Short mmCIF file of N, CA, C and O in Angstrom, two decimals:
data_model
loop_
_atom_site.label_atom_id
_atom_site.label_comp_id
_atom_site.label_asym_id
_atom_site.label_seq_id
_atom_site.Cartn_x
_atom_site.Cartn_y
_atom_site.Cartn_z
N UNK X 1 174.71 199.76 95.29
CA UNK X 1 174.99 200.89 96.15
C UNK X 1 175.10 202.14 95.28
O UNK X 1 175.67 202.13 94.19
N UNK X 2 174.46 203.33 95.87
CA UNK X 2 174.57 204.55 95.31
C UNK X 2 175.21 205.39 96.13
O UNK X 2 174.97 205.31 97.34
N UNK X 3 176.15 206.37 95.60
CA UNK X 3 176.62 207.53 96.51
C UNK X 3 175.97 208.76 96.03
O UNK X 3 175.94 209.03 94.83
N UNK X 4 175.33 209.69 97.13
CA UNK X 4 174.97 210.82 96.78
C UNK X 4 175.24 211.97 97.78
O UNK X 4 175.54 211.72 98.95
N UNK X 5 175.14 213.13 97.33
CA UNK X 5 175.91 214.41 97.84
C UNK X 5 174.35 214.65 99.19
O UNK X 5 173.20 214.30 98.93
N UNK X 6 174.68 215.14 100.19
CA UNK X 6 174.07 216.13 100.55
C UNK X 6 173.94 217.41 100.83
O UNK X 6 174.77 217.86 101.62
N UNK X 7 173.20 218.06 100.45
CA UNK X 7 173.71 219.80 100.15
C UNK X 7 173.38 220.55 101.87
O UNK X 7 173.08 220.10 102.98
N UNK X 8 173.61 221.76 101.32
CA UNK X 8 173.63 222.54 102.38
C UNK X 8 172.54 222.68 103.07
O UNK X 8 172.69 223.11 104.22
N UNK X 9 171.62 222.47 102.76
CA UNK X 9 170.28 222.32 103.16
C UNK X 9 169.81 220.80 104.12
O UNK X 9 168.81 220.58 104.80
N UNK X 10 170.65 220.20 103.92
CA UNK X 10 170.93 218.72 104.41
C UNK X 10 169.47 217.63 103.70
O UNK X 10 168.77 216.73 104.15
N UNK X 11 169.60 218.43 102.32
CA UNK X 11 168.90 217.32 101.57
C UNK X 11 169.40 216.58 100.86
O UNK X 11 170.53 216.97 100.55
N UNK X 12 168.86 214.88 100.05
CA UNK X 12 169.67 214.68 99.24
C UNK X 12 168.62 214.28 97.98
O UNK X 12 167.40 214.34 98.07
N UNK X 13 169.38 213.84 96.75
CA UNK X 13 168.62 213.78 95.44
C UNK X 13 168.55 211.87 95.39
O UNK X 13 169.59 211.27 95.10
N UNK X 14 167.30 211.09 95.69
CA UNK X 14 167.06 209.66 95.18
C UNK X 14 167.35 209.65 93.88
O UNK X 14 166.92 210.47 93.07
N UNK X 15 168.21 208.58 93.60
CA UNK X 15 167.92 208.56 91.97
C UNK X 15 166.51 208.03 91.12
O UNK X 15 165.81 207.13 91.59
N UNK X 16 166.23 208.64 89.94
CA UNK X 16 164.77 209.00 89.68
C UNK X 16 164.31 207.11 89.79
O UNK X 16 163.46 206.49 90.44
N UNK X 17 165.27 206.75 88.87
CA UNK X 17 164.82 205.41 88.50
C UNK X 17 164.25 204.51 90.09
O UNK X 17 163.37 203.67 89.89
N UNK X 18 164.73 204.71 91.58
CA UNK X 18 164.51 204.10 92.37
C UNK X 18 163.45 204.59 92.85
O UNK X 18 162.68 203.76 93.33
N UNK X 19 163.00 206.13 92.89
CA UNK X 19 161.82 206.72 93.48
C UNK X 19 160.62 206.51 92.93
O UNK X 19 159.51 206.48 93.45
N UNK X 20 161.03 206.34 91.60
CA UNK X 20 159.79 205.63 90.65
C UNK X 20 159.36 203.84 90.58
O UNK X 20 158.40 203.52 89.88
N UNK X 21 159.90 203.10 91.11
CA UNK X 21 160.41 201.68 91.28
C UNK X 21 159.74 201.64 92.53
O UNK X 21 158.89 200.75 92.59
N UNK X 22 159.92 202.71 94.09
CA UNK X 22 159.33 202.32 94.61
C UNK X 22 157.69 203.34 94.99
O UNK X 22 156.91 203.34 95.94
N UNK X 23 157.74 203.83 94.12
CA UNK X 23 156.23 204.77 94.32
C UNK X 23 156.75 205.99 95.03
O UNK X 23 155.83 206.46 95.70
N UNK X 24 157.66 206.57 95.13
CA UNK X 24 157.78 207.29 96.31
C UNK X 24 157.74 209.10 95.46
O UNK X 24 158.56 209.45 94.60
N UNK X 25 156.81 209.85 95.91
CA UNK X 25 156.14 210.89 95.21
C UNK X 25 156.02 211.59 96.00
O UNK X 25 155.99 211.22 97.18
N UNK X 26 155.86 213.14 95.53
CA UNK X 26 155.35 214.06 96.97
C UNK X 26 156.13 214.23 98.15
O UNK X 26 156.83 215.22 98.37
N UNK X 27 156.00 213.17 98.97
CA UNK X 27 156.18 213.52 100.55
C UNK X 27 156.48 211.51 100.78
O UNK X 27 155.86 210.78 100.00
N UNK X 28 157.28 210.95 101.69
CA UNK X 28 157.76 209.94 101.95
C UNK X 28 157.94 210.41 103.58
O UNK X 28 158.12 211.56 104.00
N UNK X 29 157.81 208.98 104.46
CA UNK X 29 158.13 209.55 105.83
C UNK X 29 159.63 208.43 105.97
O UNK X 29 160.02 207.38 105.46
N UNK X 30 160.14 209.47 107.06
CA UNK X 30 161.61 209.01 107.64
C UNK X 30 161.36 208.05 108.71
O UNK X 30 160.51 208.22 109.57
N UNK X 31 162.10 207.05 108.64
CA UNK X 31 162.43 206.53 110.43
C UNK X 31 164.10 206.42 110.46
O UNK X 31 164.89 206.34 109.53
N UNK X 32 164.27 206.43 111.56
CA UNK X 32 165.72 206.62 112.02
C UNK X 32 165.94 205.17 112.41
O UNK X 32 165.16 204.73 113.25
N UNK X 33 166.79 204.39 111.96
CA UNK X 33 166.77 203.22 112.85
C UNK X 33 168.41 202.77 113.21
O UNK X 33 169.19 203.63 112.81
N UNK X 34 169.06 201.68 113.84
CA UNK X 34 170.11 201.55 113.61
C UNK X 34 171.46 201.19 113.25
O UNK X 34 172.62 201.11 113.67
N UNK X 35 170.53 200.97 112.02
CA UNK X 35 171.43 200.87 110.49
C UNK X 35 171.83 202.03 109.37
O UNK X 35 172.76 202.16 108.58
N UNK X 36 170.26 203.08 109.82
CA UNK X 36 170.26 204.27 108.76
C UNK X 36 169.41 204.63 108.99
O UNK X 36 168.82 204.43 110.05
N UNK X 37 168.82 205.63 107.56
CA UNK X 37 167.25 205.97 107.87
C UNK X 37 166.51 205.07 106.82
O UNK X 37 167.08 204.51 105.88
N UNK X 38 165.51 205.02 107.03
CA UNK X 38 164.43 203.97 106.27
C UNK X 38 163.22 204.88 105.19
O UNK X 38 162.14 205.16 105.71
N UNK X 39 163.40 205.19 104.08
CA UNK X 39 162.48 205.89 103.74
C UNK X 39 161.02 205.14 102.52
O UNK X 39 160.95 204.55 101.44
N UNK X 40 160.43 205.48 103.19
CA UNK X 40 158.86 205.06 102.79
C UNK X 40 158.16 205.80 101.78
O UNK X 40 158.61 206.87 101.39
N UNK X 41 157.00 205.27 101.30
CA UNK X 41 156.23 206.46 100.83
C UNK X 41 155.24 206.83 101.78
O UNK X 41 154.62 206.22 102.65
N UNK X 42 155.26 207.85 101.44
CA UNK X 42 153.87 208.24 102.73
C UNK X 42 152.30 207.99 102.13
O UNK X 42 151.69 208.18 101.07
N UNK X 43 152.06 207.51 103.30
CA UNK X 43 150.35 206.86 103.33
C UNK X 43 149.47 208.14 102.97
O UNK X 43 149.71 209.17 103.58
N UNK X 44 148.74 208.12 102.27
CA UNK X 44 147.70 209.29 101.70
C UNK X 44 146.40 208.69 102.22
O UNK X 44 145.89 207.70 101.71
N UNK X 45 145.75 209.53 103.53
CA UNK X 45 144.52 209.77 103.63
C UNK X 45 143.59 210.53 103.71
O UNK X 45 143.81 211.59 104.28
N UNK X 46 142.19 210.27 103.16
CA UNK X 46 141.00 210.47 103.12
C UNK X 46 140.79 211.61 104.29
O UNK X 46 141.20 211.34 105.42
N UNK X 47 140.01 213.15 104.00
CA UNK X 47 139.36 213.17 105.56
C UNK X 47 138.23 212.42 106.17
O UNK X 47 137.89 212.51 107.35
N UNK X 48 137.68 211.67 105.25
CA UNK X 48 136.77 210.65 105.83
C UNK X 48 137.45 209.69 106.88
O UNK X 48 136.68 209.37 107.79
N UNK X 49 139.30 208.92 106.99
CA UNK X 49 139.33 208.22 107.16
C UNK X 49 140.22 208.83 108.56
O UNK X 49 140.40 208.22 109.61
N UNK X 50 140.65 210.10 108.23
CA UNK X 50 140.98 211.05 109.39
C UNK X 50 140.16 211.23 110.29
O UNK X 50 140.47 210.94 111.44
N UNK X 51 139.04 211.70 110.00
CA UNK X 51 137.93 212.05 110.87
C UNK X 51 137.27 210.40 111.28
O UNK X 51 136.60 210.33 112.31
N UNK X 52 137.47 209.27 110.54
CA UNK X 52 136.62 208.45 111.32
C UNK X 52 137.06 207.91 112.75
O UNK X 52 136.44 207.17 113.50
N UNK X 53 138.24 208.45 112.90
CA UNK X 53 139.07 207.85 114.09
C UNK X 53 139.47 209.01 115.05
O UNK X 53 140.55 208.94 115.63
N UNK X 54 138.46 210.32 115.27
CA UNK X 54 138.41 211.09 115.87
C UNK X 54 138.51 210.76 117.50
O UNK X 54 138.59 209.53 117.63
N UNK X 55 138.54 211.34 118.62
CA UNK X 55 138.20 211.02 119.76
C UNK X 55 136.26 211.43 120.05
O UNK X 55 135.78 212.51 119.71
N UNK X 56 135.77 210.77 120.45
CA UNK X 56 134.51 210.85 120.92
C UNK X 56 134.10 211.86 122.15
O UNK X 56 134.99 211.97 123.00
N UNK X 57 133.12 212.47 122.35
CA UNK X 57 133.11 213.43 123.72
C UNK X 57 133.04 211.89 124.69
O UNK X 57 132.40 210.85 124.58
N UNK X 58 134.04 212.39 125.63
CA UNK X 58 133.86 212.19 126.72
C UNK X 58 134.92 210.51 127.14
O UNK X 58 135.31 210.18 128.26
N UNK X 59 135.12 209.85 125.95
CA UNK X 59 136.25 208.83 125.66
C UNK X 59 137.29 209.23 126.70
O UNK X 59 137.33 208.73 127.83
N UNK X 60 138.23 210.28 126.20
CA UNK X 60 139.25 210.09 127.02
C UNK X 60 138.84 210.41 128.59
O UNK X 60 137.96 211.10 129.10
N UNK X 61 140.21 209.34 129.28
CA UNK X 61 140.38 209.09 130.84
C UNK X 61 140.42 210.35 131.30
O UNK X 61 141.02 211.27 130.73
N UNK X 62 139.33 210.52 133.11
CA UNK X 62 139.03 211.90 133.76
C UNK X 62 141.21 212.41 133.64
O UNK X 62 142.16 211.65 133.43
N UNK X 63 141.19 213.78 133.84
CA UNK X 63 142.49 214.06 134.60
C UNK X 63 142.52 214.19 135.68
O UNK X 63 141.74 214.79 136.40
N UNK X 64 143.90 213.35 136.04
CA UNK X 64 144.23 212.92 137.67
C UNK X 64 144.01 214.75 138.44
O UNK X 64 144.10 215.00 139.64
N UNK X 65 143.78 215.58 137.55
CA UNK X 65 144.29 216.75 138.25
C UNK X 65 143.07 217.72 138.06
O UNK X 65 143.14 218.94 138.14
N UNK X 66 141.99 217.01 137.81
CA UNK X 66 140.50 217.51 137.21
C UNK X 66 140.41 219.07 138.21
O UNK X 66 140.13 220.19 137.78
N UNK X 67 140.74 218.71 139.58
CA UNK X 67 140.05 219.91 140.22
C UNK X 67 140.83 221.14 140.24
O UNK X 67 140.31 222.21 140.56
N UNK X 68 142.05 221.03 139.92
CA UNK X 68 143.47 221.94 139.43
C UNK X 68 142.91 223.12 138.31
O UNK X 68 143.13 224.33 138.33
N UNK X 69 141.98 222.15 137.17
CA UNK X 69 141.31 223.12 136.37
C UNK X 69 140.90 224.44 136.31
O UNK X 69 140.07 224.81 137.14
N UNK X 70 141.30 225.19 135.52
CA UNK X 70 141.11 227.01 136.25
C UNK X 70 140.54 226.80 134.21
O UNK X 70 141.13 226.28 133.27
N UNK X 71 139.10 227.54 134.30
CA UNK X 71 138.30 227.48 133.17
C UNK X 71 137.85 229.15 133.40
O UNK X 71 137.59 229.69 134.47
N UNK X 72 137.86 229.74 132.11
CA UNK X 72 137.54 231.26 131.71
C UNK X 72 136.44 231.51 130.99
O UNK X 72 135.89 230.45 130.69
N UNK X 73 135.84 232.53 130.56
CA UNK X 73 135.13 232.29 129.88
C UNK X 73 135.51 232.51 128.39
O UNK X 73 134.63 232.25 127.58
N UNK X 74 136.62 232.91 127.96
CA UNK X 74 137.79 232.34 127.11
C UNK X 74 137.67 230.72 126.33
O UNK X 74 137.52 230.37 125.16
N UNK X 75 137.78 230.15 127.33
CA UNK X 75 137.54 228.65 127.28
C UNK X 75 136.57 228.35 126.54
O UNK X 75 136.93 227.58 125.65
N UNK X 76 135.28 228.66 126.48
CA UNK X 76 134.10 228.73 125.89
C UNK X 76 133.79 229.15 124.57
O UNK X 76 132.73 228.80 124.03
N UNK X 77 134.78 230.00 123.89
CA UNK X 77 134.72 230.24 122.61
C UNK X 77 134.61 229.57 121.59
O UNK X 77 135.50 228.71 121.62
N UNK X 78 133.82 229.46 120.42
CA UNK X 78 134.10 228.66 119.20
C UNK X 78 134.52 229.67 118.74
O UNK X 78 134.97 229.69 117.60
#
């Protein structure tokens, strides 16, 4: 067990030896669970591997509210 301060900022300092033990560099993501929080290292990806899991035209389900649609020619801009 370690005790550590959290500052005013409501951050706190890992000790080096454990952040290095478990890879954890950069950026780590939080989960809240309910015991504590759980901290990870964060997954580093590719934009290849970002973009391969894009949505496709026309994939997602019509909206229940399709005819509600009010389109400008705004809308149309790249």
């Amino acid at each position: 067990m370690n005790i550590t301060a959290i500052d005013a900022d409501n951050r706190i300092q890992l000790p080096a030896d454990w952040a290095e033990a478990l890879g954890l560099r950069d950026q780590v993501t939080l989960e809240r669970t309910a015991n504590g929080i759980l901290i990870r290292p964060c997954t580093r990806f590719t934009w290849d591997e970002i973009l391969a899991t894009k949505l496709t035209i026309g994939s997602a389900p019509p909206d229940p509210n399709e005819d509600e649609l009010e389109l400008t020619g705004d809308d149309f801009l790249f």
